[in-house]
mmCIF file of C-alpha atoms in Angstrom:
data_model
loop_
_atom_site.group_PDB
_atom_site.id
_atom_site.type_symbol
_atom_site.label_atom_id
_atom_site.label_comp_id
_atom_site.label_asym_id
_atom_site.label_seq_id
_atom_site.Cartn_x
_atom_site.Cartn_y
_atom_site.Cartn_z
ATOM 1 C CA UNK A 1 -22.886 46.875 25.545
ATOM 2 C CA UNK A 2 -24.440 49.699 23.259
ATOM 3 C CA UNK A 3 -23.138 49.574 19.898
ATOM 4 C CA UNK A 4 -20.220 51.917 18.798
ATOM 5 C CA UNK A 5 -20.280 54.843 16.390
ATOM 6 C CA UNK A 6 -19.164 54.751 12.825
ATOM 7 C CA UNK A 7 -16.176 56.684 14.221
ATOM 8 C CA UNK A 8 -14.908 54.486 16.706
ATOM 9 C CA UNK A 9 -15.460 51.870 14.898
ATOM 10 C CA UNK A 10 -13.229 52.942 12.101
ATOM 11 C CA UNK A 11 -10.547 54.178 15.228
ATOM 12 C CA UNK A 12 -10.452 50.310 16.624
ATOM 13 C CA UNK A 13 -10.092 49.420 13.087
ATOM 14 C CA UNK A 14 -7.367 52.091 12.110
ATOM 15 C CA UNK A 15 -5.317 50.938 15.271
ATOM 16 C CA UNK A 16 -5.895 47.140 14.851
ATOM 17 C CA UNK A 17 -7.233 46.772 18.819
ATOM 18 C CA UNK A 18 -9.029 43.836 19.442
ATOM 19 C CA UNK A 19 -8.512 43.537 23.216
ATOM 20 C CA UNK A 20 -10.679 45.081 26.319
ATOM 21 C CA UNK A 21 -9.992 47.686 28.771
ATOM 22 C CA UNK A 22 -8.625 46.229 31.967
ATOM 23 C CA UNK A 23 -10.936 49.114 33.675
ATOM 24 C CA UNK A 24 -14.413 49.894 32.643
ATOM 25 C CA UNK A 25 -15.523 53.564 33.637
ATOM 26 C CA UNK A 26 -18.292 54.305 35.924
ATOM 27 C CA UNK A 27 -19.491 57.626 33.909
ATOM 28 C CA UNK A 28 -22.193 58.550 35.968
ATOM 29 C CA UNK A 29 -19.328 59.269 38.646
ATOM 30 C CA UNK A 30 -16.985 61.042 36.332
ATOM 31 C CA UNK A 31 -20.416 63.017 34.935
ATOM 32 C CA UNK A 32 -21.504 64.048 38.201
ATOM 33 C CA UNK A 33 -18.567 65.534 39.154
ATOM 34 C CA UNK A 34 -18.124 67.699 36.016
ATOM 35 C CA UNK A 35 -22.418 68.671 36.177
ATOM 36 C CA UNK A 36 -22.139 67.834 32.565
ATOM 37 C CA UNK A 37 -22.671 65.174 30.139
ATOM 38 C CA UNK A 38 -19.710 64.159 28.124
ATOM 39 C CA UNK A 39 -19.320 63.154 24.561
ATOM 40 C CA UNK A 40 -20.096 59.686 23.726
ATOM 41 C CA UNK A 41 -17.502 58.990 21.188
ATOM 42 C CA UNK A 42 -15.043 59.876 24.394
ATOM 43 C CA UNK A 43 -17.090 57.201 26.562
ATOM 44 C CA UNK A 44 -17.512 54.237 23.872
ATOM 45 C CA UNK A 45 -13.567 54.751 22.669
ATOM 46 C CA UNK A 46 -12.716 54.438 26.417
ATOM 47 C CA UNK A 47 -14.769 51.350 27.054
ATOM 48 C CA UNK A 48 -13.541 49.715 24.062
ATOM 49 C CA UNK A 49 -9.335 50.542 24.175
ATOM 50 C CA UNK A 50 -7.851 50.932 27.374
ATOM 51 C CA UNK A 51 -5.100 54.001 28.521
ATOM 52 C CA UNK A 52 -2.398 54.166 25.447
ATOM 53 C CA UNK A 53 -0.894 56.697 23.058
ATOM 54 C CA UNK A 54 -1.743 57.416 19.941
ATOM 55 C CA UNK A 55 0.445 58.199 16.826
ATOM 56 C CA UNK A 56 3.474 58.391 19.160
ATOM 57 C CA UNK A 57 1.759 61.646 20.498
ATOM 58 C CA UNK A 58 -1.451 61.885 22.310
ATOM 59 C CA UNK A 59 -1.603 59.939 25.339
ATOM 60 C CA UNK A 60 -5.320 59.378 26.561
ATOM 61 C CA UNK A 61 -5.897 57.836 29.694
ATOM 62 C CA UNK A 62 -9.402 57.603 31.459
ATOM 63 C CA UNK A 63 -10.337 59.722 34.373
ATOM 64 C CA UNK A 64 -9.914 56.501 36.621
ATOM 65 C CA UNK A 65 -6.865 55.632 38.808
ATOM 66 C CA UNK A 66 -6.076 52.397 39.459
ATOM 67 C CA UNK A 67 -9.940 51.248 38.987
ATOM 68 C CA UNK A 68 -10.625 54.229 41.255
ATOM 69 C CA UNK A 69 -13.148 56.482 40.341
ATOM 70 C CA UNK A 70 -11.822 60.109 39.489
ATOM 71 C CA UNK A 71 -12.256 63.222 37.792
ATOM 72 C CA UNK A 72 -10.837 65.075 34.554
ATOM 73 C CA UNK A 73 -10.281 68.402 36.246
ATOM 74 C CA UNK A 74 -8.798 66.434 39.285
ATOM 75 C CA UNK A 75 -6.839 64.435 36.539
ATOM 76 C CA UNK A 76 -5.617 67.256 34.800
ATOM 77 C CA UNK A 77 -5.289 69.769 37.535
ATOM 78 C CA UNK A 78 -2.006 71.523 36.191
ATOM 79 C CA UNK A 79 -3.637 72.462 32.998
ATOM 80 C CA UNK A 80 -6.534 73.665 34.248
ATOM 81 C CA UNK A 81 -4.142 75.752 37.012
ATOM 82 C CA UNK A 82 -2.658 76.983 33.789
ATOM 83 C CA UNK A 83 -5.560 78.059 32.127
ATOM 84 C CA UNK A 84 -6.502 80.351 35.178
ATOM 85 C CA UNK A 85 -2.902 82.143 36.045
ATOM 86 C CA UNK A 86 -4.052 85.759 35.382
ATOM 87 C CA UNK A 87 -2.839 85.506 31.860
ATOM 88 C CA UNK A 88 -4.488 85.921 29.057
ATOM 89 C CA UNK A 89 -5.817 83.251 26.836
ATOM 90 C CA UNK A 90 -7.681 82.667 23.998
ATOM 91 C CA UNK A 91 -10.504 80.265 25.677
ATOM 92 C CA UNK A 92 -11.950 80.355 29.678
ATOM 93 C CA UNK A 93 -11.574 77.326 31.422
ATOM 94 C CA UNK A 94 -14.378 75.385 32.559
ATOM 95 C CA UNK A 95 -16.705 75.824 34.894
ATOM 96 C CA UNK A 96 -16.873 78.867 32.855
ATOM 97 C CA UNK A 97 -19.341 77.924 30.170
ATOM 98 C CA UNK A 98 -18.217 77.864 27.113
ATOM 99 C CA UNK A 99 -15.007 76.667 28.859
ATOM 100 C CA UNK A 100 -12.638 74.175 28.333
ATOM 101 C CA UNK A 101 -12.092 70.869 29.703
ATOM 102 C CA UNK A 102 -9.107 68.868 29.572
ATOM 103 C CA UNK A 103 -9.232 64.974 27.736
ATOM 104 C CA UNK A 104 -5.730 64.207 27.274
ATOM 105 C CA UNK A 105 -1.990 65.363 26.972
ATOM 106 C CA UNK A 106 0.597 65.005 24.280
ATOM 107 C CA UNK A 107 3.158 62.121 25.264
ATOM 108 C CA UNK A 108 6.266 64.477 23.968
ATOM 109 C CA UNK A 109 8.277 66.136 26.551
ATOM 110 C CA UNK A 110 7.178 69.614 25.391
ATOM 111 C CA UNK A 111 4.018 68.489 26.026
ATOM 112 C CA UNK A 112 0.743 70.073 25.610
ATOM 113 C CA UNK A 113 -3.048 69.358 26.140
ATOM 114 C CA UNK A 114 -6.050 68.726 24.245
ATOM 115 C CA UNK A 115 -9.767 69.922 25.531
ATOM 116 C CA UNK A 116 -13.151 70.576 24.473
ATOM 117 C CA UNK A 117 -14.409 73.717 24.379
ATOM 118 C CA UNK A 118 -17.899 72.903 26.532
ATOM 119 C CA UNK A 119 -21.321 74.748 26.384
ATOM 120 C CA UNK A 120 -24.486 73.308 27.994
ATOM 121 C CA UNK A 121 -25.201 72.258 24.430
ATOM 122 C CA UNK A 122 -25.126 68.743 22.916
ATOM 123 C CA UNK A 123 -21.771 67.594 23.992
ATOM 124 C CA UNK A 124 -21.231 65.401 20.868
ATOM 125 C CA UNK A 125 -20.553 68.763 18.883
ATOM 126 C CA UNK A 126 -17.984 70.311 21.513
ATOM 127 C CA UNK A 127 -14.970 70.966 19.239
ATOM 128 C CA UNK A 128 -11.708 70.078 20.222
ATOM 129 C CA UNK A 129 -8.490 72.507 20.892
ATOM 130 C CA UNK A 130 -5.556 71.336 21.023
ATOM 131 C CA UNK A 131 -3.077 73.735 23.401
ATOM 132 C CA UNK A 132 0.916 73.592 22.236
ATOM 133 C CA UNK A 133 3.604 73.950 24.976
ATOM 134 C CA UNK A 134 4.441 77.141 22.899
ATOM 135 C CA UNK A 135 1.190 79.006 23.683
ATOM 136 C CA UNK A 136 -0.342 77.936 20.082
ATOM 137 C CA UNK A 137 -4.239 77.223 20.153
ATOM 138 C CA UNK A 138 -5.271 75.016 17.224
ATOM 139 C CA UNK A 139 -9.365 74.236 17.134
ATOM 140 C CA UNK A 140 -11.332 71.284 15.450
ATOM 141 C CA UNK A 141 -14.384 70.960 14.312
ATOM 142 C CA UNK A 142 -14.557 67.123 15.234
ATOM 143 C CA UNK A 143 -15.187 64.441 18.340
ATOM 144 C CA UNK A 144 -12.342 62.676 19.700
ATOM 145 C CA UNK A 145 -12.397 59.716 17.620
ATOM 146 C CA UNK A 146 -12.504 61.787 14.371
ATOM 147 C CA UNK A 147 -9.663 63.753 16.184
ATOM 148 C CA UNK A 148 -7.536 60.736 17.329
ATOM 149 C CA UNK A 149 -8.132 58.812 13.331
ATOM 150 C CA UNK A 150 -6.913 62.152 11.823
ATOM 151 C CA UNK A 151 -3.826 61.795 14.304
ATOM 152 C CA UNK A 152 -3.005 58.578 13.125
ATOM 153 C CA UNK A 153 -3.532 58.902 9.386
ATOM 154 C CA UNK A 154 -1.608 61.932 9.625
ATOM 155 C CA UNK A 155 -3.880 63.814 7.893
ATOM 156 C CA UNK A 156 -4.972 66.324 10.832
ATOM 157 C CA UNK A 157 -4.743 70.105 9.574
ATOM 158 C CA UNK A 158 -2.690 72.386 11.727
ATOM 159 C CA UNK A 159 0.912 72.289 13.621
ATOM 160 C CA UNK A 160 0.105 71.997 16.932
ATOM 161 C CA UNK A 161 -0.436 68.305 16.684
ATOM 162 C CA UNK A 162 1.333 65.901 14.637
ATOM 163 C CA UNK A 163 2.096 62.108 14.667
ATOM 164 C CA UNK A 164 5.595 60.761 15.646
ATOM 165 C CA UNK A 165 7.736 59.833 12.604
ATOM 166 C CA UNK A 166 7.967 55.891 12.610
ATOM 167 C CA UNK A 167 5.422 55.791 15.928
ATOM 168 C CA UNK A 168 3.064 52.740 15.684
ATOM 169 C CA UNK A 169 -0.459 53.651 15.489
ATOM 170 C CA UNK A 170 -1.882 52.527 18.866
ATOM 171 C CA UNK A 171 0.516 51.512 21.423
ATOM 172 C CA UNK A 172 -1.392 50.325 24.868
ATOM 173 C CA UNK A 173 -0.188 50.629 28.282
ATOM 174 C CA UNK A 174 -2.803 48.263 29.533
ATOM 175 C CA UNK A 175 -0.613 45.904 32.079
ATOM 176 C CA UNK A 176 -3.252 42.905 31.895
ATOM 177 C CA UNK A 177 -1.163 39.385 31.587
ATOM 178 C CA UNK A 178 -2.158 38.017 28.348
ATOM 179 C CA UNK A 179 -3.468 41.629 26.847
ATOM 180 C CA UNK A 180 -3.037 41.177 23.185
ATOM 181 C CA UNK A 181 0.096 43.050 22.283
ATOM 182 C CA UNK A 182 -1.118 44.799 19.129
ATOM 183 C CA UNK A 183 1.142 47.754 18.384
ATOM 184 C CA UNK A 184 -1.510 49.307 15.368
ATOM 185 C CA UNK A 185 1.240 48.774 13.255
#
């Protein structure tokens, strides 16, 4: 395996995972499906911590089912529904280009989703925007693992996103017998 970036690095650290995904992604699928390449941080933190929520809010799963290959617009189908009801929003969803495309959802029952906003461009620099059940639209100017520490730490700008009072850090829903049970504290 590649090495990681600096930033998922200090994410694995921040969370205190030490385990392995029960499912490794076949990206070349979930890429060919989209036409485009995704960011990397996405790929690496996805090969290195399996399906879990984060700070009590931000569930991120991987656009595999059951070690079936899938794909995020398949995965997040109601969002993207949502995104083209006739109504007007802020962003145009993707295959529009720059459009958005769906990563992961807030675990809250008000719910919400996060994207990128995707161009043709380097896909390491796609921002993120986060999209609040209310009809807010917050955007970042950082990759997912930036996104997710900031989460975490509590120190992301914005109240669209928040972490969970008293919610541990990482919290895995990996069902592997013997999966280390690290909570992030």
């Amino acid at each position: 395996m590649a090495p990681r970036s600096q930033a998922v690095d200090a994410l694995v650290d921040l969370i205190g995972w030490s385990g392995r995904p029960r499912y490794i992604q076949d990206w070349t699928v979930t890429e060919k499906l989209l036409g485009l390449v995704l960011p990397q941080d996405y790929k690496e933190l996805l090969d290195t911590v399996p399906v879990g929520k984060y700070a009590g809010t931000v569930l991120l799963t991987p656009p595999t089912t059951a070690g079936e290959q899938g794909d995020l617009l398949a995965l997040f189908r109601e969002a993207m529904l949502r995104l083209t009801d006739g109504r007007r929003h802020p962003y145009r969803a993707y295959p529009e280009l720059p459009g958005l495309i769906p990563w992961a959802k807030f675990s809250h029952p008000m719910g919400g989703q996060l994207f990128w906003r995707a161009d043709r461009d380097d896909p390491d620099l796609w921002p993120v925007v986060a999209w609040g059940a209310d009809g807010s639209w917050e955007e970042y100017d950082v990759g997912v693992a930036q996104f997710l520490t900031a989460v975490v730490d509590g120190a992301l700008p914005g109240s669209v996103v928040s972490r969970k009072a008293g919610a541990p850090a990482y919290r895995t829903f990996q069902d592997l017998p013997g999966a280390p049970n690290n909570t992030g504290g």
